[in-house]
Protein backbone atom coordinates (compact mmCIF):
# COMPACT_ATOMS: atom_id res chain seq x y z
CA UNK A 1 0.00 0.00 0.00
CA UNK A 2 2.78 2.43 0.92
CA UNK A 3 4.68 1.65 -2.29
CA UNK A 4 1.55 2.24 -4.40
CA UNK A 5 0.97 5.56 -2.65
CA UNK A 6 4.56 6.73 -3.33
CA UNK A 7 4.26 5.80 -7.00
CA UNK A 8 0.94 7.64 -7.24
CA UNK A 9 2.41 10.74 -5.55
CA UNK A 10 5.33 10.80 -7.95
CA UNK A 11 3.21 10.39 -11.05
CA UNK A 12 0.60 12.90 -9.96
CA UNK A 13 3.07 15.68 -9.16
CA UNK A 14 3.24 18.43 -11.79
CA UNK A 15 7.00 18.19 -12.20
CA UNK A 16 9.57 15.55 -11.33
CA UNK A 17 12.66 17.51 -10.22
CA UNK A 18 15.06 14.67 -11.02
CA UNK A 19 13.86 14.61 -14.64
CA UNK A 20 14.45 18.33 -15.23
CA UNK A 21 17.71 19.86 -16.55
CA UNK A 22 17.36 22.73 -14.07
CA UNK A 23 17.60 22.03 -10.35
CA UNK A 24 16.43 24.13 -7.38
CA UNK A 25 19.05 26.25 -5.64
CA UNK A 26 20.14 25.38 -2.13
CA UNK A 27 22.41 26.91 0.49
CA UNK A 28 25.96 25.60 0.95
CA UNK A 29 28.03 25.07 4.08
CA UNK A 30 29.91 28.12 5.37
CA UNK A 31 31.70 29.23 8.53
CA UNK A 32 29.53 32.05 9.86
CA UNK A 33 32.49 33.78 11.53
CA UNK A 34 34.28 33.90 8.18
CA UNK A 35 31.10 35.03 6.44
CA UNK A 36 30.83 37.97 8.86
CA UNK A 37 34.45 39.00 8.25
CA UNK A 38 33.99 38.56 4.51
CA UNK A 39 30.94 40.78 4.52
CA UNK A 40 32.90 43.55 6.22
CA UNK A 41 35.62 43.25 3.62
CA UNK A 42 33.15 43.13 0.72
CA UNK A 43 31.91 46.63 1.58
CA UNK A 44 35.32 47.99 2.68
CA UNK A 45 36.87 50.59 0.33
CA UNK A 46 40.23 50.11 2.05
CA UNK A 47 40.72 47.12 -0.24
CA UNK A 48 41.47 49.57 -3.05
CA UNK A 49 44.24 52.09 -3.50
CA UNK A 50 43.26 55.51 -2.08
CA UNK A 51 40.17 53.92 -0.48
CA UNK A 52 38.01 54.60 -3.53
CA UNK A 53 36.05 51.45 -4.35
CA UNK A 54 34.97 48.17 -2.76
CA UNK A 55 33.65 44.86 -4.06
CA UNK A 56 30.16 46.22 -3.47
CA UNK A 57 30.84 49.19 -5.74
CA UNK A 58 30.62 46.95 -8.81
CA UNK A 59 28.52 44.12 -7.34
CA UNK A 60 25.43 45.89 -6.04
CA UNK A 61 23.73 43.42 -3.77
CA UNK A 62 20.52 45.35 -3.19
CA UNK A 63 19.47 44.77 -6.80
CA UNK A 64 21.17 42.00 -8.80
CA UNK A 65 24.74 41.61 -7.57
CA UNK A 66 26.16 43.11 -10.77
CA UNK A 67 26.65 46.73 -11.86
CA UNK A 68 24.12 49.18 -13.28
CA UNK A 69 26.52 50.31 -15.99
CA UNK A 70 28.08 48.32 -18.85
CA UNK A 71 31.60 48.77 -17.51
CA UNK A 72 32.41 49.49 -13.89
CA UNK A 73 34.58 52.31 -12.59
CA UNK A 74 37.63 51.40 -10.57
CA UNK A 75 40.30 53.55 -8.94
CA UNK A 76 40.63 57.03 -10.50
CA UNK A 77 37.50 56.38 -12.57
CA UNK A 78 39.23 53.84 -14.83
CA UNK A 79 36.77 51.67 -16.73
CA UNK A 80 36.98 47.88 -16.56
CA UNK A 81 37.36 45.73 -19.66
CA UNK A 82 34.13 43.70 -19.27
CA UNK A 83 30.77 43.97 -17.57
CA UNK A 84 30.83 42.99 -13.91
CA UNK A 85 28.89 39.70 -13.60
CA UNK A 86 26.56 39.01 -10.72
CA UNK A 87 28.18 37.66 -7.59
CA UNK A 88 24.94 35.97 -6.50
CA UNK A 89 24.98 32.19 -6.94
CA UNK A 90 28.56 32.39 -8.25
CA UNK A 91 29.55 29.53 -5.95
CA UNK A 92 27.88 27.21 -8.48
CA UNK A 93 30.04 28.40 -11.40
CA UNK A 94 32.65 26.03 -12.80
CA UNK A 95 35.15 28.92 -12.77
CA UNK A 96 35.06 32.64 -12.05
CA UNK A 97 35.28 35.64 -14.44
CA UNK A 98 34.04 35.70 -18.03
CA UNK A 99 37.20 34.04 -19.30
CA UNK A 100 37.41 31.61 -16.39
CA UNK A 101 40.81 32.84 -15.27
CA UNK A 102 40.05 32.14 -11.59
CA UNK A 103 39.59 28.52 -10.55
CA UNK A 104 37.27 29.40 -7.65
CA UNK A 105 35.89 32.27 -5.56
CA UNK A 106 38.98 32.45 -3.36
CA UNK A 107 41.30 32.76 -6.34
CA UNK A 108 39.02 35.37 -7.90
CA UNK A 109 39.60 37.84 -5.03
CA UNK A 110 43.14 38.56 -6.22
CA UNK A 111 41.94 39.66 -9.68
CA UNK A 112 40.42 43.04 -8.70
CA UNK A 113 43.01 43.64 -5.98
CA UNK A 114 45.91 43.64 -8.44
CA UNK A 115 44.07 44.94 -11.52
CA UNK A 116 45.18 48.55 -12.25
CA UNK A 117 41.70 49.33 -13.58
CA UNK A 118 39.94 48.04 -10.47
CA UNK A 119 41.48 48.19 -6.96
CA UNK A 120 44.94 49.10 -8.32
CA UNK A 121 46.82 47.95 -5.24
CA UNK A 122 49.05 45.13 -4.03
CA UNK A 123 48.63 42.63 -1.23
CA UNK A 124 51.45 44.18 0.87
CA UNK A 125 49.86 47.64 0.56
CA UNK A 126 46.40 46.30 1.34
CA UNK A 127 47.51 44.30 4.37
CA UNK A 128 49.53 47.24 5.70
CA UNK A 129 46.41 49.42 5.49
CA UNK A 130 44.20 46.89 7.30
CA UNK A 131 46.86 46.27 9.95
CA UNK A 132 46.30 49.84 11.13
CA UNK A 133 42.83 48.79 12.29
CA UNK A 134 43.57 46.98 15.55
CA UNK A 135 40.01 45.74 16.04
CA UNK A 136 40.08 44.25 12.57
CA UNK A 137 43.42 42.57 13.22
CA UNK A 138 42.07 41.13 16.47
CA UNK A 139 38.94 39.81 14.74
CA UNK A 140 41.05 37.99 12.16
CA UNK A 141 43.28 36.46 14.82
CA UNK A 142 40.20 34.96 16.47
CA UNK A 143 39.12 33.26 13.26
CA UNK A 144 42.35 32.55 11.36
CA UNK A 145 45.45 30.96 12.90
CA UNK A 146 47.84 33.12 10.94
CA UNK A 147 45.82 36.29 11.49
CA UNK A 148 45.51 38.89 8.75
CA UNK A 149 47.00 37.70 5.45
CA UNK A 150 46.18 37.63 1.74
CA UNK A 151 45.05 34.02 2.11
CA UNK A 152 42.78 34.83 5.06
CA UNK A 153 41.29 37.88 3.34
CA UNK A 154 40.58 35.90 0.17
CA UNK A 155 39.09 33.04 2.16
CA UNK A 156 36.80 35.32 4.18
CA UNK A 157 35.46 37.12 1.09
CA UNK A 158 34.98 33.77 -0.65
CA UNK A 159 32.99 32.47 2.34
CA UNK A 160 30.74 35.52 2.21
CA UNK A 161 30.21 35.09 -1.53
CA UNK A 162 29.37 31.41 -0.96
CA UNK A 163 26.48 32.61 1.20
CA UNK A 164 25.04 34.82 -1.57
CA UNK A 165 22.46 32.38 -2.92
CA UNK A 166 19.02 33.49 -4.06
CA UNK A 167 16.58 30.94 -2.71
CA UNK A 168 12.86 30.21 -3.16
CA UNK A 169 12.49 31.39 -6.75
CA UNK A 170 8.94 30.79 -8.06
CA UNK A 171 10.37 28.35 -10.62
CA UNK A 172 12.17 26.36 -7.90
CA UNK A 173 9.05 26.20 -5.75
CA UNK A 174 7.09 25.00 -8.78
CA UNK A 175 9.70 22.36 -9.53
CA UNK A 176 9.29 21.07 -6.00
CA UNK A 177 5.52 21.16 -6.13
CA UNK A 178 5.37 23.95 -3.54
CA UNK A 179 3.92 26.77 -5.60
CA UNK A 180 2.26 27.80 -8.88
CA UNK A 181 3.92 29.05 -12.06
CA UNK A 182 2.13 31.19 -14.62
CA UNK A 183 1.14 29.60 -17.91
CA UNK A 184 3.32 32.12 -19.74
CA UNK A 185 6.38 31.18 -17.67
CA UNK A 186 5.68 27.47 -18.22
CA UNK A 187 5.41 28.10 -21.95
CA UNK A 188 8.68 30.04 -21.79
CA UNK A 189 10.37 27.10 -20.09
CA UNK A 190 9.01 24.75 -22.76
CA UNK A 191 10.40 27.00 -25.50
CA UNK A 192 13.68 27.37 -23.60
CA UNK A 193 14.10 23.60 -23.80
CA UNK A 194 12.60 23.13 -27.27
CA UNK A 195 14.82 25.69 -29.01
CA UNK A 196 17.99 24.47 -27.29
CA UNK A 197 18.77 27.27 -24.81
CA UNK A 198 18.92 24.51 -22.21
CA UNK A 199 21.99 22.99 -23.90
CA UNK A 200 24.16 25.72 -22.37
CA UNK A 201 21.93 27.01 -19.58
CA UNK A 202 21.11 24.20 -17.18
CA UNK A 203 21.91 22.97 -13.67
CA UNK A 204 21.39 24.87 -10.42
CA UNK A 205 22.59 28.21 -11.76
CA UNK A 206 20.97 27.79 -15.20
CA UNK A 207 24.44 28.21 -16.66
CA UNK A 208 27.91 28.88 -15.30
CA UNK A 209 29.07 25.30 -15.80
CA UNK A 210 30.61 25.39 -19.28
CA UNK A 211 32.25 27.62 -21.90
CA UNK A 212 30.76 28.53 -25.28
CA UNK A 213 31.74 30.58 -28.31
CA UNK A 214 29.94 33.88 -28.78
CA UNK A 215 28.55 33.80 -32.31
CA UNK A 216 28.05 30.15 -33.25
CA UNK A 217 25.54 30.98 -36.00
CA UNK A 218 26.68 34.44 -37.00
CA UNK A 219 29.39 37.06 -36.74
CA UNK A 220 28.37 38.67 -33.45
CA UNK A 221 31.49 40.82 -33.19
CA UNK A 222 31.35 41.89 -36.83
CA UNK A 223 27.70 42.86 -36.53
CA UNK A 224 28.25 44.62 -33.20
CA UNK A 225 29.70 47.59 -35.03
CA UNK A 226 32.58 48.31 -32.64
CA UNK A 227 36.24 47.26 -32.88
CA UNK A 228 37.28 43.95 -31.34
CA UNK A 229 39.12 44.53 -28.07
CA UNK A 230 41.49 42.17 -26.21
CA UNK A 231 38.74 41.28 -23.72
CA UNK A 232 36.58 40.03 -26.63
CA UNK A 233 38.97 37.09 -27.09
CA UNK A 234 37.63 35.62 -23.86
CA UNK A 235 39.01 32.25 -22.85
CA UNK A 236 41.85 32.63 -25.37
CA UNK A 237 43.44 35.20 -23.07
CA UNK A 238 43.88 32.43 -20.49
CA UNK A 239 44.69 29.37 -22.61
CA UNK A 240 46.26 31.00 -25.72
CA UNK A 241 44.53 28.30 -27.77
CA UNK A 242 43.19 29.60 -31.10
CA UNK A 243 40.06 27.48 -30.67
CA UNK A 244 39.21 29.42 -27.50
CA UNK A 245 38.96 32.82 -29.20
CA UNK A 246 35.60 34.54 -28.56
CA UNK A 247 34.71 31.82 -26.01
CA UNK A 248 33.30 32.75 -22.61
CA UNK A 249 31.94 31.12 -19.50
CA UNK A 250 28.21 30.72 -20.04
CA UNK A 251 26.56 33.08 -17.52
CA UNK A 252 24.05 31.80 -15.01
CA UNK A 253 20.57 33.17 -15.67
CA UNK A 254 19.18 33.17 -12.14
CA UNK A 255 19.07 36.98 -11.98
CA UNK A 256 19.10 37.73 -15.72
CA UNK A 257 15.65 39.31 -15.46
CA UNK A 258 17.08 41.89 -13.03
CA UNK A 259 20.20 42.78 -15.03
CA UNK A 260 20.71 46.25 -16.46
CA UNK A 261 23.15 45.16 -19.18
CA UNK A 262 23.91 41.85 -20.86
CA UNK A 263 26.89 39.89 -22.24
CA UNK A 264 30.57 40.39 -21.43
CA UNK A 265 30.59 43.69 -23.33
CA UNK A 266 27.37 45.07 -21.88
CA UNK A 267 26.14 45.69 -25.42
CA UNK A 268 22.46 44.92 -24.77
CA UNK A 269 20.18 46.70 -22.29
CA UNK A 270 16.89 44.82 -22.62
CA UNK A 271 16.08 41.30 -21.46
CA UNK A 272 14.03 40.48 -24.55
CA UNK A 273 16.75 42.00 -26.71
CA UNK A 274 19.31 39.73 -25.06
CA UNK A 275 17.10 36.69 -25.64
CA UNK A 276 16.66 37.67 -29.29
CA UNK A 277 20.43 38.12 -29.73
CA UNK A 278 21.15 34.74 -28.18
CA UNK A 279 18.53 33.06 -30.37
CA UNK A 280 20.04 34.54 -33.53
CA UNK A 281 23.74 34.13 -32.81
CA UNK A 282 23.79 31.00 -30.65
CA UNK A 283 20.84 29.02 -32.05
CA UNK A 284 20.38 30.40 -35.55
CA UNK A 285 16.71 31.12 -34.85
CA UNK A 286 14.35 34.05 -35.10
CA UNK A 287 11.77 34.20 -32.31
CA UNK A 288 8.37 35.89 -32.36
CA UNK A 289 7.47 38.65 -29.90
CA UNK A 290 5.19 36.23 -28.06
CA UNK A 291 8.02 33.70 -27.73
CA UNK A 292 10.42 36.38 -26.47
CA UNK A 293 7.90 37.47 -23.84
CA UNK A 294 7.26 33.88 -22.74
CA UNK A 295 10.96 33.13 -22.30
CA UNK A 296 11.37 36.44 -20.45
CA UNK A 297 8.55 35.38 -18.12
CA UNK A 298 10.36 32.10 -17.47
CA UNK A 299 13.59 33.97 -16.67
CA UNK A 300 11.64 36.22 -14.32
CA UNK A 301 10.47 33.12 -12.45
CA UNK A 302 14.12 32.17 -11.77
CA UNK A 303 14.62 35.19 -9.52
CA UNK A 304 14.90 34.15 -5.89
CA UNK A 305 15.73 36.21 -2.82
CA UNK A 306 18.59 36.85 -0.42
CA UNK A 307 18.59 38.98 2.71
CA UNK A 308 20.99 41.49 1.09
CA UNK A 309 18.46 42.18 -1.67
CA UNK A 310 15.90 44.94 -1.40
CA UNK A 311 12.42 43.33 -1.19
Coordinates of C-alpha atoms in Angstrom, one line a residue:
X1 CA 0.0 0.0 0.0
X2 CA 2.8 2.4 0.9
X3 CA 4.7 1.7 -2.3
X4 CA 1.6 2.2 -4.4
X5 CA 1.0 5.6 -2.6
X6 CA 4.6 6.7 -3.3
X7 CA 4.3 5.8 -7.0
X8 CA 0.9 7.6 -7.2
X9 CA 2.4 10.7 -5.5
X10 CA 5.3 10.8 -8.0
X11 CA 3.2 10.4 -11.1
X12 CA 0.6 12.9 -10.0
X13 CA 3.1 15.7 -9.2
X14 CA 3.2 18.4 -11.8
X15 CA 7.0 18.2 -12.2
X16 CA 9.6 15.5 -11.3
X17 CA 12.7 17.5 -10.2
X18 CA 15.1 14.7 -11.0
X19 CA 13.9 14.6 -14.6
X20 CA 14.4 18.3 -15.2
X21 CA 17.7 19.9 -16.5
X22 CA 17.4 22.7 -14.1
X23 CA 17.6 22.0 -10.3
X24 CA 16.4 24.1 -7.4
X25 CA 19.0 26.3 -5.6
X26 CA 20.1 25.4 -2.1
X27 CA 22.4 26.9 0.5
X28 CA 26.0 25.6 0.9
X29 CA 28.0 25.1 4.1
X30 CA 29.9 28.1 5.4
X31 CA 31.7 29.2 8.5
X32 CA 29.5 32.0 9.9
X33 CA 32.5 33.8 11.5
X34 CA 34.3 33.9 8.2
X35 CA 31.1 35.0 6.4
X36 CA 30.8 38.0 8.9
X37 CA 34.4 39.0 8.3
X38 CA 34.0 38.6 4.5
X39 CA 30.9 40.8 4.5
X40 CA 32.9 43.6 6.2
X41 CA 35.6 43.3 3.6
X42 CA 33.2 43.1 0.7
X43 CA 31.9 46.6 1.6
X44 CA 35.3 48.0 2.7
X45 CA 36.9 50.6 0.3
X46 CA 40.2 50.1 2.0
X47 CA 40.7 47.1 -0.2
X48 CA 41.5 49.6 -3.0
X49 CA 44.2 52.1 -3.5
X50 CA 43.3 55.5 -2.1
X51 CA 40.2 53.9 -0.5
X52 CA 38.0 54.6 -3.5
X53 CA 36.0 51.5 -4.4
X54 CA 35.0 48.2 -2.8
X55 CA 33.7 44.9 -4.1
X56 CA 30.2 46.2 -3.5
X57 CA 30.8 49.2 -5.7
X58 CA 30.6 46.9 -8.8
X59 CA 28.5 44.1 -7.3
X60 CA 25.4 45.9 -6.0
X61 CA 23.7 43.4 -3.8
X62 CA 20.5 45.3 -3.2
X63 CA 19.5 44.8 -6.8
X64 CA 21.2 42.0 -8.8
X65 CA 24.7 41.6 -7.6
X66 CA 26.2 43.1 -10.8
X67 CA 26.7 46.7 -11.9
X68 CA 24.1 49.2 -13.3
X69 CA 26.5 50.3 -16.0
X70 CA 28.1 48.3 -18.9
X71 CA 31.6 48.8 -17.5
X72 CA 32.4 49.5 -13.9
X73 CA 34.6 52.3 -12.6
X74 CA 37.6 51.4 -10.6
X75 CA 40.3 53.5 -8.9
X76 CA 40.6 57.0 -10.5
X77 CA 37.5 56.4 -12.6
X78 CA 39.2 53.8 -14.8
X79 CA 36.8 51.7 -16.7
X80 CA 37.0 47.9 -16.6
X81 CA 37.4 45.7 -19.7
X82 CA 34.1 43.7 -19.3
X83 CA 30.8 44.0 -17.6
X84 CA 30.8 43.0 -13.9
X85 CA 28.9 39.7 -13.6
X86 CA 26.6 39.0 -10.7
X87 CA 28.2 37.7 -7.6
X88 CA 24.9 36.0 -6.5
X89 CA 25.0 32.2 -6.9
X90 CA 28.6 32.4 -8.2
X91 CA 29.5 29.5 -6.0
X92 CA 27.9 27.2 -8.5
X93 CA 30.0 28.4 -11.4
X94 CA 32.7 26.0 -12.8
X95 CA 35.1 28.9 -12.8
X96 CA 35.1 32.6 -12.1
X97 CA 35.3 35.6 -14.4
X98 CA 34.0 35.7 -18.0
X99 CA 37.2 34.0 -19.3
X100 CA 37.4 31.6 -16.4
X101 CA 40.8 32.8 -15.3
X102 CA 40.1 32.1 -11.6
X103 CA 39.6 28.5 -10.6
X104 CA 37.3 29.4 -7.6
X105 CA 35.9 32.3 -5.6
X106 CA 39.0 32.4 -3.4
X107 CA 41.3 32.8 -6.3
X108 CA 39.0 35.4 -7.9
X109 CA 39.6 37.8 -5.0
X110 CA 43.1 38.6 -6.2
X111 CA 41.9 39.7 -9.7
X112 CA 40.4 43.0 -8.7
X113 CA 43.0 43.6 -6.0
X114 CA 45.9 43.6 -8.4
X115 CA 44.1 44.9 -11.5
X116 CA 45.2 48.6 -12.3
X117 CA 41.7 49.3 -13.6
X118 CA 39.9 48.0 -10.5
X119 CA 41.5 48.2 -7.0
X120 CA 44.9 49.1 -8.3
X121 CA 46.8 47.9 -5.2
X122 CA 49.1 45.1 -4.0
X123 CA 48.6 42.6 -1.2
X124 CA 51.4 44.2 0.9
X125 CA 49.9 47.6 0.6
X126 CA 46.4 46.3 1.3
X127 CA 47.5 44.3 4.4
X128 CA 49.5 47.2 5.7
X129 CA 46.4 49.4 5.5
X130 CA 44.2 46.9 7.3
X131 CA 46.9 46.3 9.9
X132 CA 46.3 49.8 11.1
X133 CA 42.8 48.8 12.3
X134 CA 43.6 47.0 15.6
X135 CA 40.0 45.7 16.0
X136 CA 40.1 44.2 12.6
X137 CA 43.4 42.6 13.2
X138 CA 42.1 41.1 16.5
X139 CA 38.9 39.8 14.7
X140 CA 41.1 38.0 12.2
X141 CA 43.3 36.5 14.8
X142 CA 40.2 35.0 16.5
X143 CA 39.1 33.3 13.3
X144 CA 42.4 32.6 11.4
X145 CA 45.4 31.0 12.9
X146 CA 47.8 33.1 10.9
X147 CA 45.8 36.3 11.5
X148 CA 45.5 38.9 8.8
X149 CA 47.0 37.7 5.5
X150 CA 46.2 37.6 1.7
X151 CA 45.0 34.0 2.1
X152 CA 42.8 34.8 5.1
X153 CA 41.3 37.9 3.3
X154 CA 40.6 35.9 0.2
X155 CA 39.1 33.0 2.2
X156 CA 36.8 35.3 4.2
X157 CA 35.5 37.1 1.1
X158 CA 35.0 33.8 -0.7
X159 CA 33.0 32.5 2.3
X160 CA 30.7 35.5 2.2
X161 CA 30.2 35.1 -1.5
X162 CA 29.4 31.4 -1.0
X163 CA 26.5 32.6 1.2
X164 CA 25.0 34.8 -1.6
X165 CA 22.5 32.4 -2.9
X166 CA 19.0 33.5 -4.1
X167 CA 16.6 30.9 -2.7
X168 CA 12.9 30.2 -3.2
X169 CA 12.5 31.4 -6.7
X170 CA 8.9 30.8 -8.1
X171 CA 10.4 28.4 -10.6
X172 CA 12.2 26.4 -7.9
X173 CA 9.1 26.2 -5.7
X174 CA 7.1 25.0 -8.8
X175 CA 9.7 22.4 -9.5
X176 CA 9.3 21.1 -6.0
X177 CA 5.5 21.2 -6.1
X178 CA 5.4 24.0 -3.5
X179 CA 3.9 26.8 -5.6
X180 CA 2.3 27.8 -8.9
X181 CA 3.9 29.1 -12.1
X182 CA 2.1 31.2 -14.6
X183 CA 1.1 29.6 -17.9
X184 CA 3.3 32.1 -19.7
X185 CA 6.4 31.2 -17.7
X186 CA 5.7 27.5 -18.2
X187 CA 5.4 28.1 -22.0
X188 CA 8.7 30.0 -21.8
X189 CA 10.4 27.1 -20.1
X190 CA 9.0 24.8 -22.8
X191 CA 10.4 27.0 -25.5
X192 CA 13.7 27.4 -23.6
X193 CA 14.1 23.6 -23.8
X194 CA 12.6 23.1 -27.3
X195 CA 14.8 25.7 -29.0
X196 CA 18.0 24.5 -27.3
X197 CA 18.8 27.3 -24.8
X198 CA 18.9 24.5 -22.2
X199 CA 22.0 23.0 -23.9
X200 CA 24.2 25.7 -22.4
X201 CA 21.9 27.0 -19.6
X202 CA 21.1 24.2 -17.2
X203 CA 21.9 23.0 -13.7
X204 CA 21.4 24.9 -10.4
X205 CA 22.6 28.2 -11.8
X206 CA 21.0 27.8 -15.2
X207 CA 24.4 28.2 -16.7
X208 CA 27.9 28.9 -15.3
X209 CA 29.1 25.3 -15.8
X210 CA 30.6 25.4 -19.3
X211 CA 32.3 27.6 -21.9
X212 CA 30.8 28.5 -25.3
X213 CA 31.7 30.6 -28.3
X214 CA 29.9 33.9 -28.8
X215 CA 28.5 33.8 -32.3
X216 CA 28.0 30.1 -33.2
X217 CA 25.5 31.0 -36.0
X218 CA 26.7 34.4 -37.0
X219 CA 29.4 37.1 -36.7
X220 CA 28.4 38.7 -33.4
X221 CA 31.5 40.8 -33.2
X222 CA 31.4 41.9 -36.8
X223 CA 27.7 42.9 -36.5
X224 CA 28.2 44.6 -33.2
X225 CA 29.7 47.6 -35.0
X226 CA 32.6 48.3 -32.6
X227 CA 36.2 47.3 -32.9
X228 CA 37.3 44.0 -31.3
X229 CA 39.1 44.5 -28.1
X230 CA 41.5 42.2 -26.2
X231 CA 38.7 41.3 -23.7
X232 CA 36.6 40.0 -26.6
X233 CA 39.0 37.1 -27.1
X234 CA 37.6 35.6 -23.9
X235 CA 39.0 32.3 -22.8
X236 CA 41.8 32.6 -25.4
X237 CA 43.4 35.2 -23.1
X238 CA 43.9 32.4 -20.5
X239 CA 44.7 29.4 -22.6
X240 CA 46.3 31.0 -25.7
X241 CA 44.5 28.3 -27.8
X242 CA 43.2 29.6 -31.1
X243 CA 40.1 27.5 -30.7
X244 CA 39.2 29.4 -27.5
X245 CA 39.0 32.8 -29.2
X246 CA 35.6 34.5 -28.6
X247 CA 34.7 31.8 -26.0
X248 CA 33.3 32.7 -22.6
X249 CA 31.9 31.1 -19.5
X250 CA 28.2 30.7 -20.0
X251 CA 26.6 33.1 -17.5
X252 CA 24.0 31.8 -15.0
X253 CA 20.6 33.2 -15.7
X254 CA 19.2 33.2 -12.1
X255 CA 19.1 37.0 -12.0
X256 CA 19.1 37.7 -15.7
X257 CA 15.6 39.3 -15.5
X258 CA 17.1 41.9 -13.0
X259 CA 20.2 42.8 -15.0
X260 CA 20.7 46.2 -16.5
X261 CA 23.2 45.2 -19.2
X262 CA 23.9 41.8 -20.9
X263 CA 26.9 39.9 -22.2
X264 CA 30.6 40.4 -21.4
X265 CA 30.6 43.7 -23.3
X266 CA 27.4 45.1 -21.9
X267 CA 26.1 45.7 -25.4
X268 CA 22.5 44.9 -24.8
X269 CA 20.2 46.7 -22.3
X270 CA 16.9 44.8 -22.6
X271 CA 16.1 41.3 -21.5
X272 CA 14.0 40.5 -24.5
X273 CA 16.8 42.0 -26.7
X274 CA 19.3 39.7 -25.1
X275 CA 17.1 36.7 -25.6
X276 CA 16.7 37.7 -29.3
X277 CA 20.4 38.1 -29.7
X278 CA 21.2 34.7 -28.2
X279 CA 18.5 33.1 -30.4
X280 CA 20.0 34.5 -33.5
X281 CA 23.7 34.1 -32.8
X282 CA 23.8 31.0 -30.6
X283 CA 20.8 29.0 -32.0
X284 CA 20.4 30.4 -35.6
X285 CA 16.7 31.1 -34.8
X286 CA 14.4 34.1 -35.1
X287 CA 11.8 34.2 -32.3
X288 CA 8.4 35.9 -32.4
X289 CA 7.5 38.6 -29.9
X290 CA 5.2 36.2 -28.1
X291 CA 8.0 33.7 -27.7
X292 CA 10.4 36.4 -26.5
X293 CA 7.9 37.5 -23.8
X294 CA 7.3 33.9 -22.7
X295 CA 11.0 33.1 -22.3
X296 CA 11.4 36.4 -20.5
X297 CA 8.5 35.4 -18.1
X298 CA 10.4 32.1 -17.5
X299 CA 13.6 34.0 -16.7
X300 CA 11.6 36.2 -14.3
X301 CA 10.5 33.1 -12.5
X302 CA 14.1 32.2 -11.8
X303 CA 14.6 35.2 -9.5
X304 CA 14.9 34.1 -5.9
X305 CA 15.7 36.2 -2.8
X306 CA 18.6 36.9 -0.4
X307 CA 18.6 39.0 2.7
X308 CA 21.0 41.5 1.1
X309 CA 18.5 42.2 -1.7
X310 CA 15.9 44.9 -1.4
X311 CA 12.4 43.3 -1.2

